[in-house]
C-alpha positions as a Python dict, from the first residue, in 0.01 Angstrom:
ca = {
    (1, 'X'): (0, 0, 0),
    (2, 'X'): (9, -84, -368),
    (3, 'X'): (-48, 217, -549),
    (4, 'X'): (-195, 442, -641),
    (5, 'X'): (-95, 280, -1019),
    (6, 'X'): (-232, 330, -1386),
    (7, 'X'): (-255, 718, -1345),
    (8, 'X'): (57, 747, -1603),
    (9, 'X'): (-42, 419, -1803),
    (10, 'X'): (-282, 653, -1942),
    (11, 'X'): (-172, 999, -1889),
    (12, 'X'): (171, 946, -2124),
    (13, 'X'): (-20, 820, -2427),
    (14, 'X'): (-288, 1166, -2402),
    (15, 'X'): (7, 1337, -2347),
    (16, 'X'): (123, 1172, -2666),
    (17, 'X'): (-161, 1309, -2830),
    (18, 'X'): (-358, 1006, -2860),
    (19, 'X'): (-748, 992, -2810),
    (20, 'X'): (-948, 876, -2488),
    (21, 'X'): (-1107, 633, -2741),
    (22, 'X'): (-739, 545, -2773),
    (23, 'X'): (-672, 481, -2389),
    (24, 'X'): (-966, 378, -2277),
    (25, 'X'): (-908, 12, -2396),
    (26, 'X'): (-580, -48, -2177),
    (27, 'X'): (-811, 1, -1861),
    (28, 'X'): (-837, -350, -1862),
    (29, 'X'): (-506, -458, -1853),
    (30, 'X'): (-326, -219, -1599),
    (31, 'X'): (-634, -373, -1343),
    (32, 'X'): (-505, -698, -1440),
    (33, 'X'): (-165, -614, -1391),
    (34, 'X'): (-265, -419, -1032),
    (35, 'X'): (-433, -736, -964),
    (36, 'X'): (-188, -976, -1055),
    (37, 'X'): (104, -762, -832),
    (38, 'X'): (-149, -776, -510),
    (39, 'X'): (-187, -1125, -533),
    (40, 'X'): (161, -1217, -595),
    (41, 'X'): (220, -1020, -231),
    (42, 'X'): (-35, -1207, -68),
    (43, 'X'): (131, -1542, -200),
    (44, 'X'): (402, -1397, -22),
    (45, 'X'): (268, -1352, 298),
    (46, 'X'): (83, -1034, 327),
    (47, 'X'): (-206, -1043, 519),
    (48, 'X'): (-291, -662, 510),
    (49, 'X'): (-294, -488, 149),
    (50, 'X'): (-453, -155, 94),
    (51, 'X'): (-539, -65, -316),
    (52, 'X'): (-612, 308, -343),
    (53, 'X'): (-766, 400, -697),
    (54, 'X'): (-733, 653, -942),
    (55, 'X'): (-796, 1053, -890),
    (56, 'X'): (-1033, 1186, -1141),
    (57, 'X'): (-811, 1300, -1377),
    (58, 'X'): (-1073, 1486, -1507),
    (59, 'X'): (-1009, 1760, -1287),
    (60, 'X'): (-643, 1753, -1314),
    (61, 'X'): (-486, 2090, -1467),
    (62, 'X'): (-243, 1974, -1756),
    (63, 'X'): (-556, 1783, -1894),
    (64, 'X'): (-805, 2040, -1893),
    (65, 'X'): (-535, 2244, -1995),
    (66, 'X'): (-430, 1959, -2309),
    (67, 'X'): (-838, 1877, -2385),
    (68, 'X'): (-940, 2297, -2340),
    (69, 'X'): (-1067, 2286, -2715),
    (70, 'X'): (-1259, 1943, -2651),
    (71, 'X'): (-1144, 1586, -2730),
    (72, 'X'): (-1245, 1430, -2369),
    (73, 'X'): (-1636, 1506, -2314),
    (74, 'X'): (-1837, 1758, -2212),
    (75, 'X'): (-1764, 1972, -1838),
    (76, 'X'): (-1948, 1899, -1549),
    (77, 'X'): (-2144, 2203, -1493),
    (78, 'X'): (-2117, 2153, -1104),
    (79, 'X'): (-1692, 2108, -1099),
    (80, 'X'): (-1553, 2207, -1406),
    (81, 'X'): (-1395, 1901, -1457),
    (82, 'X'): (-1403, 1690, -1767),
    (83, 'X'): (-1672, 1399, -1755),
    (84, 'X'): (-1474, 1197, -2068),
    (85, 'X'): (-1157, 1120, -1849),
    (86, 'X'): (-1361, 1124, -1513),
    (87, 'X'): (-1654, 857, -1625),
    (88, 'X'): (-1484, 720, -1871),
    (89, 'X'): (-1151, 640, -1764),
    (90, 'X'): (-1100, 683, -1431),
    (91, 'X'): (-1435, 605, -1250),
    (92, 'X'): (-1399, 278, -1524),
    (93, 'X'): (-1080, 147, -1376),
    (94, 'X'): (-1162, 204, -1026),
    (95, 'X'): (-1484, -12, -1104),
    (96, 'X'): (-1318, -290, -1268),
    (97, 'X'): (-1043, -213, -978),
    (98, 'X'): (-1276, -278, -697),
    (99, 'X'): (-1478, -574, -860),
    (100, 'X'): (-1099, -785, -914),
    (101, 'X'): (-1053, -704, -526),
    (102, 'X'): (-1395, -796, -425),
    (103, 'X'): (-1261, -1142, -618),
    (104, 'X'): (-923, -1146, -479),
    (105, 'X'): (-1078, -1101, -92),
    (106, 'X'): (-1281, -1404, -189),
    (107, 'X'): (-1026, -1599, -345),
    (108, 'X'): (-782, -1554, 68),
    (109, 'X'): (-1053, -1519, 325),
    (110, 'X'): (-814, -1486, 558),
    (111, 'X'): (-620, -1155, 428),
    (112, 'X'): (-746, -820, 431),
    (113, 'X'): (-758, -623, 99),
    (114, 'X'): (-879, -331, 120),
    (115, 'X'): (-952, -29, -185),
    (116, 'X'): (-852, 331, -78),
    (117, 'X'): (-1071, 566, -249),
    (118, 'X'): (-847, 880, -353),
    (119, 'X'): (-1148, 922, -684),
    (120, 'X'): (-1371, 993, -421),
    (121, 'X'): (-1134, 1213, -171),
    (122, 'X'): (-1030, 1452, -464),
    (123, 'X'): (-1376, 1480, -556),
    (124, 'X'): (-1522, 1615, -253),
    (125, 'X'): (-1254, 1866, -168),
    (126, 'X'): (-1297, 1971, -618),
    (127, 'X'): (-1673, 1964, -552),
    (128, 'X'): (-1662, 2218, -260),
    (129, 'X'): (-1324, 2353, -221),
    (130, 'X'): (-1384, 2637, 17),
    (131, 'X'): (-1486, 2391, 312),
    (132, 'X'): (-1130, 2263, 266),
    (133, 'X'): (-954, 2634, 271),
    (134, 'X'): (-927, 2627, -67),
    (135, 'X'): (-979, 2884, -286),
    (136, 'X'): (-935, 2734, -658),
    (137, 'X'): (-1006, 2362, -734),
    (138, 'X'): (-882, 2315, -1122),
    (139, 'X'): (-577, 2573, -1131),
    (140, 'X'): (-254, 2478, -1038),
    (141, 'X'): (-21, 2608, -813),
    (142, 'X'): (270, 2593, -1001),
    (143, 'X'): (319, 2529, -1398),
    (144, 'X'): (365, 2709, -1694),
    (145, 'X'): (41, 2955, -1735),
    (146, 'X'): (-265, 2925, -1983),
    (147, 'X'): (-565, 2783, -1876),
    (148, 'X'): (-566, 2633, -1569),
    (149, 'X'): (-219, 2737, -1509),
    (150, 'X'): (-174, 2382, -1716),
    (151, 'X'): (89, 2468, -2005),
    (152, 'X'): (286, 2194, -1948),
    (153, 'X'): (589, 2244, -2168),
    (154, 'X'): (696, 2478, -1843),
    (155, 'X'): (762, 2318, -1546),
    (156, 'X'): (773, 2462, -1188),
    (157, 'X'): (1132, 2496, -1203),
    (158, 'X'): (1166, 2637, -1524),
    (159, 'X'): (1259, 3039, -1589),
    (160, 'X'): (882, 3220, -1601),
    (161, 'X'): (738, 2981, -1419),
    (162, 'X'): (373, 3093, -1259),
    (163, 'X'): (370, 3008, -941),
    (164, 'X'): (109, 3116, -664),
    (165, 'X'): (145, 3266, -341),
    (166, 'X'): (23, 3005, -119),
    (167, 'X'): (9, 2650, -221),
    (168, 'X'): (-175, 2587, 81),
    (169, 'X'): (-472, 2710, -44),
    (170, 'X'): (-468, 2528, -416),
    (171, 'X'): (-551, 2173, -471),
    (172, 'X'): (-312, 2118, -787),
    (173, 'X'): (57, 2190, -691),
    (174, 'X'): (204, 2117, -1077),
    (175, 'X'): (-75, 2045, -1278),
    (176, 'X'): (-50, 1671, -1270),
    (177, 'X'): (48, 1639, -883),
    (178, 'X'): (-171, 1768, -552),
    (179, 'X'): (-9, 2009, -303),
    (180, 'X'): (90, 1879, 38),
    (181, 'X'): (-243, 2016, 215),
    (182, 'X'): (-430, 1787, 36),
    (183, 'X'): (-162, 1480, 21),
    (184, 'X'): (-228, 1560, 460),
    (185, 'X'): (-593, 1548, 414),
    (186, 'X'): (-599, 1249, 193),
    (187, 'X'): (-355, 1037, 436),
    (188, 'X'): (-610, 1132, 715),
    (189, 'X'): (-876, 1001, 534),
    (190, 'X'): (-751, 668, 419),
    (191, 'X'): (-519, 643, 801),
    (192, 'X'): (-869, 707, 1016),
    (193, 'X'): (-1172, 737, 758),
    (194, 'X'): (-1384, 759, 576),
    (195, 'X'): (-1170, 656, 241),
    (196, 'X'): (-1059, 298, 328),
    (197, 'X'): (-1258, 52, 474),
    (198, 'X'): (-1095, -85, 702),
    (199, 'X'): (-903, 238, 800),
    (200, 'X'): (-576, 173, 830),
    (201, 'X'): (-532, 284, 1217),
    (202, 'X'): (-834, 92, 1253),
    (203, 'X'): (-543, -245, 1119),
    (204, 'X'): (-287, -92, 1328),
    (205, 'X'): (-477, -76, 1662),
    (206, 'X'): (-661, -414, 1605),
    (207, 'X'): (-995, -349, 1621),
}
C-alpha cells in the first residue's frame, strides 16, 4: 500500500496561509513523485501495489474551519463541503493519480497496480451520513471549537478541548484525521469492495 500521500504536501502550505491558486500547481509533482516511488517498488519486485488517493479535503473540518470567510470556492449546496479544494485539488490529483497508474500498469503487464479510492469512500458516507450511523458529516469530534469544531490552534489534548460524546457517530475525529468507525468502514471497502479494483481479499484469495 503506498499511501495515501500528498494530503500534507498541500495541507501545510494552506495552513501557511497560502492560496489554493498557490497549491494547486504542486499537484503535478507530488503525482510524479507517488509515481516515481511505485515504480521504483515494482523494479524491486512487487507484483501487487495498491495506490489509494486523496480524501476530499474539502470536507475536512480545520479547512472549512481556515477557508469559513471564503478563499477556496463556493459550498456544495448538497454536502457542505468546499468545491475549491474538492474539484480543484483533490479530485485533480486523484485524476492525474489514476491516469500515471493507468501508464505504469501498461508500462509491467505483469504486476498489478491498483488505485484505492478513499475520494470516493469519504464522499458517500459525507453525502449521506445517517445511512452510516452518523449524525454530523463536517464537525469534528475532537478540536478546539468554532465552526466546525475546526479551531486548530487547540488540539484534542489540549486544556478546553471540545470533544464529543461519541466519536462513533462523527466522521472527523480531529479535524484533519477520520475517527476509527470510518478508518473500519474504509478498510472494508478497499479489503472486499467496492473501493479498489481488484479488492484486496480478492489478491489474497487468488481469484
Amino acid at each position: 500500500m503506498v499511501g495515501e500521500f500528498g494530503g500534507n504536501d498541500y495541507l501545510h502550505p494552506l495552513f501557511q496561509n497560502k492560496t489554493l491558486e498557490w497549491v494547486r500547481p504542486l499537484v503535478p509533482r507530488v503525482v510524479r513523485y507517488i509515481a516515481g516511488a511505485v515504480e521504483e517498488l515494482v523494479g524491486l519486485g512487487a507484483t501487487t501495489v495498491y495506490v489509494p488517493g486523496l480524501f476530499p479535503l474539502g470536507c475536512v473540518p480545520r479547512l472549512l474551519f481556515l477557508f469559513r470567510d471564503g478563499g477556496a470556492g463556493d459550498r456544495d449546496p448538497a454536502t457542505g463541503c468546499l468545491r475549491g479544494l474538492n474539484d480543484g485539488l483533490a479530485a485533480l490529483h486523484n485524476a492525474l493519480l489514476r491516469r500515471r497508474l493507468a501508464e505504469l500498469r501498461a508500462a509491467h503487464p505483469g504486476v498489478t497496480i491498483a488505485y484505492a479510492d478513499y475520494y470516493g469512500e469519504v464522499m458517500e458516507l459525507v453525502s449521506n451520513p445517517t445511512a452510516s450511523g452518523f449524525d454530523d458529516a463536517l464537525t469534528a469530534c475532537c478540536a478546539g471549537g468554532g465552526p466546525y469544531n475546526g479551531n486548530f490552534t487547540v488540539h484534542c489534548s489540549d486544556p478546553g478541548a471540545t470533544q464529543c460524546a461519541d466519536p462513533s457517530r462523527r466522521i472527523s475525529w480531529d479535524g484533519l484525521h477520520m475517527t476509527e468507525a470510518v478508518y473500519r468502514i474504509m478498510a472494508r471497502g478497499v479489503l472486499d469492495g467496492p473501493f479498489a479494483d481488484p479488492p484486496i481479499m480478492s489478491r489474497c484469495h487468488g481469484y
